[in-house]
Amino acid sequence: MNYLLFSLRSLMSIEKSQPETTTKARPRKRRVLRWLIVFAIAGCFLYLFPVISETYFKCAICGMRHTEQRVIGAGFLISAWERPTPSSDWYQANIEPEHEHVWVRGGYAEGKNCLGVPIAMWQLSSLVTGPYSWLPLSRDKQMIIYQKSPDPQQARAMFLQLAHNEPYGSKAYEKQQETIRKLDEWMKTGMKAPWPFEKFP
């Protein structure tokens, strides 16, 4: 009889304890599931949405390339590097061994995810810091312009005049437009016509 009573009590205690463990286990599973969902959403966001903006610059004097990576929204600089071109190498060897670069930002930019994979691309005129960016200068064309000019200092002054946007409608802006027009006409002749500037600046 005592044995039967002991067995019944143990069975009842097991039955009472079972619902408690299952109710405790359910919140844990829910918490784990919630965290998994949060991590999945964060992972998708970091992979599918751009968090880094990559912008591109050229030196108005020599044509060297410059790239910057910044955090989108915050603007913090992550990294920056330079890449020489045939024009910049020639300029350094023939005109100035050293000079302070004048960086002109182009209108093209890329958005990259946290892994550095391109996700988006922008072509915005608002990014451009000077009309120099719109000149059809290939990797070596700036070098050829220096070589074709009667004095490299004239070509240098011309490129510097186009390095930054002047206020619309100002005299400096009108001079920029005239310079671009003359340079464009000269380049269309394959740079075979005489140098289009009598004196520059």
PDB file of C-alpha atoms in Angstrom:
ATOM      1  CA  MET A   1       0.000   0.000   0.000  1.00  0.00           C
ATOM      2  CA  ASN A   2       2.784   2.369   0.909  1.00  0.00           C
ATOM      3  CA  TYR A   3       4.513   1.516  -2.361  1.00  0.00           C
ATOM      4  CA  LEU A   4       1.324   2.333  -4.339  1.00  0.00           C
ATOM      5  CA  LEU A   5       0.949   5.679  -2.570  1.00  0.00           C
ATOM      6  CA  PHE A   6       4.597   6.529  -3.272  1.00  0.00           C
ATOM      7  CA  SER A   7       4.173   5.658  -6.978  1.00  0.00           C
ATOM      8  CA  LEU A   8       1.042   7.796  -7.303  1.00  0.00           C
ATOM      9  CA  ARG A   9       2.756  10.749  -5.645  1.00  0.00           C
ATOM     10  CA  SER A  10       5.788  10.476  -7.924  1.00  0.00           C
ATOM     11  CA  LEU A  11       3.552  10.300 -11.021  1.00  0.00           C
ATOM     12  CA  MET A  12       1.650  13.397  -9.898  1.00  0.00           C
ATOM     13  CA  SER A  13       4.859  15.300  -9.268  1.00  0.00           C
ATOM     14  CA  ILE A  14       6.108  14.376 -12.760  1.00  0.00           C
ATOM     15  CA  GLU A  15       2.864  15.582 -14.337  1.00  0.00           C
ATOM     16  CA  LYS A  16       3.065  18.853 -12.411  1.00  0.00           C
ATOM     17  CA  SER A  17       6.667  19.455 -13.407  1.00  0.00           C
ATOM     18  CA  GLN A  18       6.147  18.791 -17.146  1.00  0.00           C
ATOM     19  CA  PRO A  19       4.013  21.856 -17.981  1.00  0.00           C
ATOM     20  CA  GLU A  20       6.512  24.120 -16.170  1.00  0.00           C
ATOM     21  CA  THR A  21       9.461  22.904 -18.280  1.00  0.00           C
ATOM     22  CA  THR A  22       7.500  23.237 -21.516  1.00  0.00           C
ATOM     23  CA  THR A  23       6.348  26.761 -20.612  1.00  0.00           C
ATOM     24  CA  LYS A  24       9.962  27.702 -19.765  1.00  0.00           C
ATOM     25  CA  ALA A  25      11.238  26.177 -22.988  1.00  0.00           C
ATOM     26  CA  ARG A  26       8.762  28.086 -25.161  1.00  0.00           C
ATOM     27  CA  PRO A  27       9.971  31.612 -24.211  1.00  0.00           C
ATOM     28  CA  ARG A  28      13.581  30.509 -24.786  1.00  0.00           C
ATOM     29  CA  LYS A  29      12.716  29.245 -28.264  1.00  0.00           C
ATOM     30  CA  ARG A  30      10.874  32.473 -29.016  1.00  0.00           C
ATOM     31  CA  ARG A  31      13.846  34.559 -27.867  1.00  0.00           C
ATOM     32  CA  VAL A  32      16.232  32.527 -30.032  1.00  0.00           C
ATOM     33  CA  LEU A  33      13.857  32.844 -32.992  1.00  0.00           C
ATOM     34  CA  ARG A  34      13.583  36.605 -32.497  1.00  0.00           C
ATOM     35  CA  TRP A  35      17.382  36.994 -32.439  1.00  0.00           C
ATOM     36  CA  LEU A  36      17.700  34.853 -35.555  1.00  0.00           C
ATOM     37  CA  ILE A  37      15.192  37.095 -37.348  1.00  0.00           C
ATOM     38  CA  VAL A  38      17.031  40.240 -36.175  1.00  0.00           C
ATOM     39  CA  PHE A  39      20.395  38.866 -37.370  1.00  0.00           C
ATOM     40  CA  ALA A  40      18.866  37.801 -40.716  1.00  0.00           C
ATOM     41  CA  ILE A  41      17.369  41.281 -41.298  1.00  0.00           C
ATOM     42  CA  ALA A  42      20.638  42.992 -40.270  1.00  0.00           C
ATOM     43  CA  GLY A  43      22.619  40.664 -42.536  1.00  0.00           C
ATOM     44  CA  CYS A  44      20.312  41.352 -45.495  1.00  0.00           C
ATOM     45  CA  PHE A  45      20.549  45.096 -44.847  1.00  0.00           C
ATOM     46  CA  LEU A  46      24.369  45.061 -44.679  1.00  0.00           C
ATOM     47  CA  TYR A  47      24.627  42.934 -47.826  1.00  0.00           C
ATOM     48  CA  LEU A  48      21.872  44.429 -49.984  1.00  0.00           C
ATOM     49  CA  PHE A  49      22.124  48.129 -49.060  1.00  0.00           C
ATOM     50  CA  PRO A  50      25.109  50.417 -49.681  1.00  0.00           C
ATOM     51  CA  VAL A  51      26.915  51.578 -46.541  1.00  0.00           C
ATOM     52  CA  ILE A  52      30.081  52.857 -48.266  1.00  0.00           C
ATOM     53  CA  SER A  53      30.260  55.577 -50.923  1.00  0.00           C
ATOM     54  CA  GLU A  54      33.227  55.516 -53.296  1.00  0.00           C
ATOM     55  CA  THR A  55      33.980  58.768 -55.153  1.00  0.00           C
ATOM     56  CA  TYR A  56      36.605  59.440 -57.801  1.00  0.00           C
ATOM     57  CA  PHE A  57      38.901  62.425 -58.345  1.00  0.00           C
ATOM     58  CA  LYS A  58      41.564  63.525 -60.846  1.00  0.00           C
ATOM     59  CA  CYS A  59      44.334  66.015 -60.324  1.00  0.00           C
ATOM     60  CA  ALA A  60      43.652  69.036 -62.540  1.00  0.00           C
ATOM     61  CA  ILE A  61      47.392  69.582 -62.957  1.00  0.00           C
ATOM     62  CA  CYS A  62      48.798  66.129 -63.791  1.00  0.00           C
ATOM     63  CA  GLY A  63      45.821  63.767 -64.197  1.00  0.00           C
ATOM     64  CA  MET A  64      46.632  61.396 -61.338  1.00  0.00           C
ATOM     65  CA  ARG A  65      43.613  59.435 -60.026  1.00  0.00           C
ATOM     66  CA  HIS A  66      42.409  59.618 -56.436  1.00  0.00           C
ATOM     67  CA  THR A  67      39.704  57.477 -54.787  1.00  0.00           C
ATOM     68  CA  GLU A  68      37.918  57.976 -51.463  1.00  0.00           C
ATOM     69  CA  GLN A  69      35.666  55.628 -49.501  1.00  0.00           C
ATOM     70  CA  ARG A  70      33.345  57.137 -46.885  1.00  0.00           C
ATOM     71  CA  VAL A  71      30.507  55.923 -44.661  1.00  0.00           C
ATOM     72  CA  ILE A  72      27.206  56.909 -46.270  1.00  0.00           C
ATOM     73  CA  GLY A  73      25.324  59.444 -44.172  1.00  0.00           C
ATOM     74  CA  ALA A  74      28.114  59.995 -41.639  1.00  0.00           C
ATOM     75  CA  GLY A  75      30.791  61.023 -44.139  1.00  0.00           C
ATOM     76  CA  PHE A  76      33.650  59.427 -42.179  1.00  0.00           C
ATOM     77  CA  LEU A  77      36.674  58.702 -44.371  1.00  0.00           C
ATOM     78  CA  ILE A  78      37.448  54.959 -44.394  1.00  0.00           C
ATOM     79  CA  SER A  79      40.293  54.891 -46.899  1.00  0.00           C
ATOM     80  CA  ALA A  80      41.841  56.887 -49.743  1.00  0.00           C
ATOM     81  CA  TRP A  81      44.450  56.055 -52.335  1.00  0.00           C
ATOM     82  CA  GLU A  82      46.115  57.430 -55.472  1.00  0.00           C
ATOM     83  CA  ARG A  83      46.754  55.722 -58.803  1.00  0.00           C
ATOM     84  CA  PRO A  84      49.218  57.174 -61.338  1.00  0.00           C
ATOM     85  CA  THR A  85      48.391  57.521 -65.034  1.00  0.00           C
ATOM     86  CA  PRO A  86      50.623  57.947 -68.110  1.00  0.00           C
ATOM     87  CA  SER A  87      49.865  61.693 -67.923  1.00  0.00           C
ATOM     88  CA  SER A  88      50.842  62.013 -64.269  1.00  0.00           C
ATOM     89  CA  ASP A  89      54.042  60.000 -64.778  1.00  0.00           C
ATOM     90  CA  TRP A  90      55.011  62.160 -67.783  1.00  0.00           C
ATOM     91  CA  TYR A  91      54.212  65.391 -65.924  1.00  0.00           C
ATOM     92  CA  GLN A  92      56.337  64.352 -62.958  1.00  0.00           C
ATOM     93  CA  ALA A  93      59.260  63.346 -65.206  1.00  0.00           C
ATOM     94  CA  ASN A  94      59.164  66.361 -67.539  1.00  0.00           C
ATOM     95  CA  ILE A  95      57.617  69.371 -65.803  1.00  0.00           C
ATOM     96  CA  GLU A  96      57.538  69.122 -62.002  1.00  0.00           C
ATOM     97  CA  PRO A  97      59.012  66.273 -59.923  1.00  0.00           C
ATOM     98  CA  GLU A  98      56.647  67.286 -57.104  1.00  0.00           C
ATOM     99  CA  HIS A  99      53.532  69.438 -56.862  1.00  0.00           C
ATOM    100  CA  GLU A 100      50.480  69.832 -54.663  1.00  0.00           C
ATOM    101  CA  HIS A 101      47.611  67.939 -56.276  1.00  0.00           C
ATOM    102  CA  VAL A 102      44.404  69.822 -57.033  1.00  0.00           C
ATOM    103  CA  TRP A 103      41.709  67.153 -56.814  1.00  0.00           C
ATOM    104  CA  VAL A 104      38.595  67.589 -58.956  1.00  0.00           C
ATOM    105  CA  ARG A 105      35.750  65.220 -58.164  1.00  0.00           C
ATOM    106  CA  GLY A 106      33.855  63.564 -60.997  1.00  0.00           C
ATOM    107  CA  GLY A 107      30.110  63.024 -61.208  1.00  0.00           C
ATOM    108  CA  TYR A 108      30.302  59.224 -60.942  1.00  0.00           C
ATOM    109  CA  ALA A 109      30.144  57.404 -57.592  1.00  0.00           C
ATOM    110  CA  GLU A 110      29.502  53.866 -56.377  1.00  0.00           C
ATOM    111  CA  GLY A 111      27.679  52.568 -53.329  1.00  0.00           C
ATOM    112  CA  LYS A 112      29.161  49.418 -51.794  1.00  0.00           C
ATOM    113  CA  ASN A 113      28.032  47.055 -49.068  1.00  0.00           C
ATOM    114  CA  CYS A 114      30.088  46.180 -45.983  1.00  0.00           C
ATOM    115  CA  LEU A 115      31.981  43.536 -48.001  1.00  0.00           C
ATOM    116  CA  GLY A 116      32.995  46.059 -50.656  1.00  0.00           C
ATOM    117  CA  VAL A 117      30.653  44.691 -53.337  1.00  0.00           C
ATOM    118  CA  PRO A 118      29.143  47.426 -55.593  1.00  0.00           C
ATOM    119  CA  ILE A 119      25.391  47.707 -54.991  1.00  0.00           C
ATOM    120  CA  ALA A 120      24.482  51.072 -56.523  1.00  0.00           C
ATOM    121  CA  MET A 121      25.906  53.630 -58.959  1.00  0.00           C
ATOM    122  CA  TRP A 122      25.254  57.358 -59.199  1.00  0.00           C
ATOM    123  CA  GLN A 123      25.939  59.849 -62.000  1.00  0.00           C
ATOM    124  CA  LEU A 124      25.188  63.245 -60.507  1.00  0.00           C
ATOM    125  CA  SER A 125      26.288  66.653 -61.747  1.00  0.00           C
ATOM    126  CA  SER A 126      25.993  67.911 -58.161  1.00  0.00           C
ATOM    127  CA  LEU A 127      29.024  65.792 -57.235  1.00  0.00           C
ATOM    128  CA  VAL A 128      31.295  67.528 -59.735  1.00  0.00           C
ATOM    129  CA  THR A 129      33.622  70.150 -58.218  1.00  0.00           C
ATOM    130  CA  GLY A 130      34.737  71.696 -61.497  1.00  0.00           C
ATOM    131  CA  PRO A 131      34.217  71.742 -65.283  1.00  0.00           C
ATOM    132  CA  TYR A 132      37.573  69.954 -65.638  1.00  0.00           C
ATOM    133  CA  SER A 133      35.627  66.749 -64.851  1.00  0.00           C
ATOM    134  CA  TRP A 134      33.652  67.072 -68.079  1.00  0.00           C
ATOM    135  CA  LEU A 135      36.698  67.319 -70.338  1.00  0.00           C
ATOM    136  CA  PRO A 136      37.104  64.206 -72.530  1.00  0.00           C
ATOM    137  CA  LEU A 137      40.572  63.427 -71.135  1.00  0.00           C
ATOM    138  CA  SER A 138      41.697  59.831 -71.486  1.00  0.00           C
ATOM    139  CA  ARG A 139      44.604  58.390 -69.489  1.00  0.00           C
ATOM    140  CA  ASP A 140      47.182  60.077 -71.772  1.00  0.00           C
ATOM    141  CA  LYS A 141      45.312  62.952 -73.477  1.00  0.00           C
ATOM    142  CA  GLN A 142      46.276  65.476 -70.799  1.00  0.00           C
ATOM    143  CA  MET A 143      49.928  64.607 -71.479  1.00  0.00           C
ATOM    144  CA  ILE A 144      49.395  65.230 -75.221  1.00  0.00           C
ATOM    145  CA  ILE A 145      47.807  68.635 -74.500  1.00  0.00           C
ATOM    146  CA  TYR A 146      50.908  69.597 -72.503  1.00  0.00           C
ATOM    147  CA  GLN A 147      53.132  68.424 -75.354  1.00  0.00           C
ATOM    148  CA  LYS A 148      51.135  70.304 -78.018  1.00  0.00           C
ATOM    149  CA  SER A 149      50.962  73.573 -76.081  1.00  0.00           C
ATOM    150  CA  PRO A 150      53.651  76.204 -76.804  1.00  0.00           C
ATOM    151  CA  ASP A 151      54.390  76.425 -73.075  1.00  0.00           C
ATOM    152  CA  PRO A 152      53.403  73.781 -70.491  1.00  0.00           C
ATOM    153  CA  GLN A 153      52.733  76.569 -67.998  1.00  0.00           C
ATOM    154  CA  GLN A 154      49.917  77.825 -70.259  1.00  0.00           C
ATOM    155  CA  ALA A 155      48.299  74.380 -70.290  1.00  0.00           C
ATOM    156  CA  ARG A 156      48.748  74.115 -66.508  1.00  0.00           C
ATOM    157  CA  ALA A 157      47.048  77.504 -65.969  1.00  0.00           C
ATOM    158  CA  MET A 158      44.221  76.471 -68.287  1.00  0.00           C
ATOM    159  CA  PHE A 159      43.565  73.239 -66.367  1.00  0.00           C
ATOM    160  CA  LEU A 160      43.641  75.097 -63.051  1.00  0.00           C
ATOM    161  CA  GLN A 161      41.090  77.622 -64.361  1.00  0.00           C
ATOM    162  CA  LEU A 162      38.695  74.707 -64.920  1.00  0.00           C
ATOM    163  CA  ALA A 163      39.367  72.990 -61.584  1.00  0.00           C
ATOM    164  CA  HIS A 164      36.492  74.565 -59.630  1.00  0.00           C
ATOM    165  CA  ASN A 165      32.987  75.698 -60.531  1.00  0.00           C
ATOM    166  CA  GLU A 166      32.680  79.468 -60.654  1.00  0.00           C
ATOM    167  CA  PRO A 167      29.372  81.162 -59.713  1.00  0.00           C
ATOM    168  CA  TYR A 168      26.884  80.987 -62.562  1.00  0.00           C
ATOM    169  CA  GLY A 169      26.722  84.191 -64.594  1.00  0.00           C
ATOM    170  CA  SER A 170      29.951  85.654 -63.171  1.00  0.00           C
ATOM    171  CA  LYS A 171      32.846  86.885 -65.329  1.00  0.00           C
ATOM    172  CA  ALA A 172      34.949  83.946 -64.135  1.00  0.00           C
ATOM    173  CA  TYR A 173      32.186  81.584 -65.251  1.00  0.00           C
ATOM    174  CA  GLU A 174      32.072  83.236 -68.699  1.00  0.00           C
ATOM    175  CA  LYS A 175      35.851  82.812 -69.014  1.00  0.00           C
ATOM    176  CA  GLN A 176      35.517  79.128 -68.116  1.00  0.00           C
ATOM    177  CA  GLN A 177      32.873  78.612 -70.795  1.00  0.00           C
ATOM    178  CA  GLU A 178      35.015  80.373 -73.410  1.00  0.00           C
ATOM    179  CA  THR A 179      38.019  78.219 -72.463  1.00  0.00           C
ATOM    180  CA  ILE A 180      35.984  75.017 -72.723  1.00  0.00           C
ATOM    181  CA  ARG A 181      34.586  76.065 -76.123  1.00  0.00           C
ATOM    182  CA  LYS A 182      38.016  76.835 -77.586  1.00  0.00           C
ATOM    183  CA  LEU A 183      39.584  73.710 -76.124  1.00  0.00           C
ATOM    184  CA  ASP A 184      36.746  71.528 -77.398  1.00  0.00           C
ATOM    185  CA  GLU A 185      37.037  72.924 -80.933  1.00  0.00           C
ATOM    186  CA  TRP A 186      40.812  72.386 -80.882  1.00  0.00           C
ATOM    187  CA  MET A 187      40.498  68.813 -79.604  1.00  0.00           C
ATOM    188  CA  LYS A 188      37.952  68.030 -82.358  1.00  0.00           C
ATOM    189  CA  THR A 189      40.646  68.782 -84.933  1.00  0.00           C
ATOM    190  CA  GLY A 190      42.759  66.031 -83.358  1.00  0.00           C
ATOM    191  CA  MET A 191      44.874  68.794 -81.753  1.00  0.00           C
ATOM    192  CA  LYS A 192      46.412  69.470 -85.197  1.00  0.00           C
ATOM    193  CA  ALA A 193      45.237  73.072 -85.380  1.00  0.00           C
ATOM    194  CA  PRO A 194      47.368  75.807 -83.755  1.00  0.00           C
ATOM    195  CA  TRP A 195      47.135  76.228 -79.990  1.00  0.00           C
ATOM    196  CA  PRO A 196      43.815  78.076 -79.474  1.00  0.00           C
ATOM    197  CA  PHE A 197      44.994  80.452 -76.746  1.00  0.00           C
ATOM    198  CA  GLU A 198      47.206  83.437 -77.511  1.00  0.00           C
ATOM    199  CA  LYS A 199      47.996  83.959 -73.885  1.00  0.00           C
ATOM    200  CA  PHE A 200      46.872  82.068 -70.814  1.00  0.00           C
ATOM    201  CA  PRO A 201      45.703  83.039 -68.330  1.00  0.00           C
TER     202      PRO A 201
END
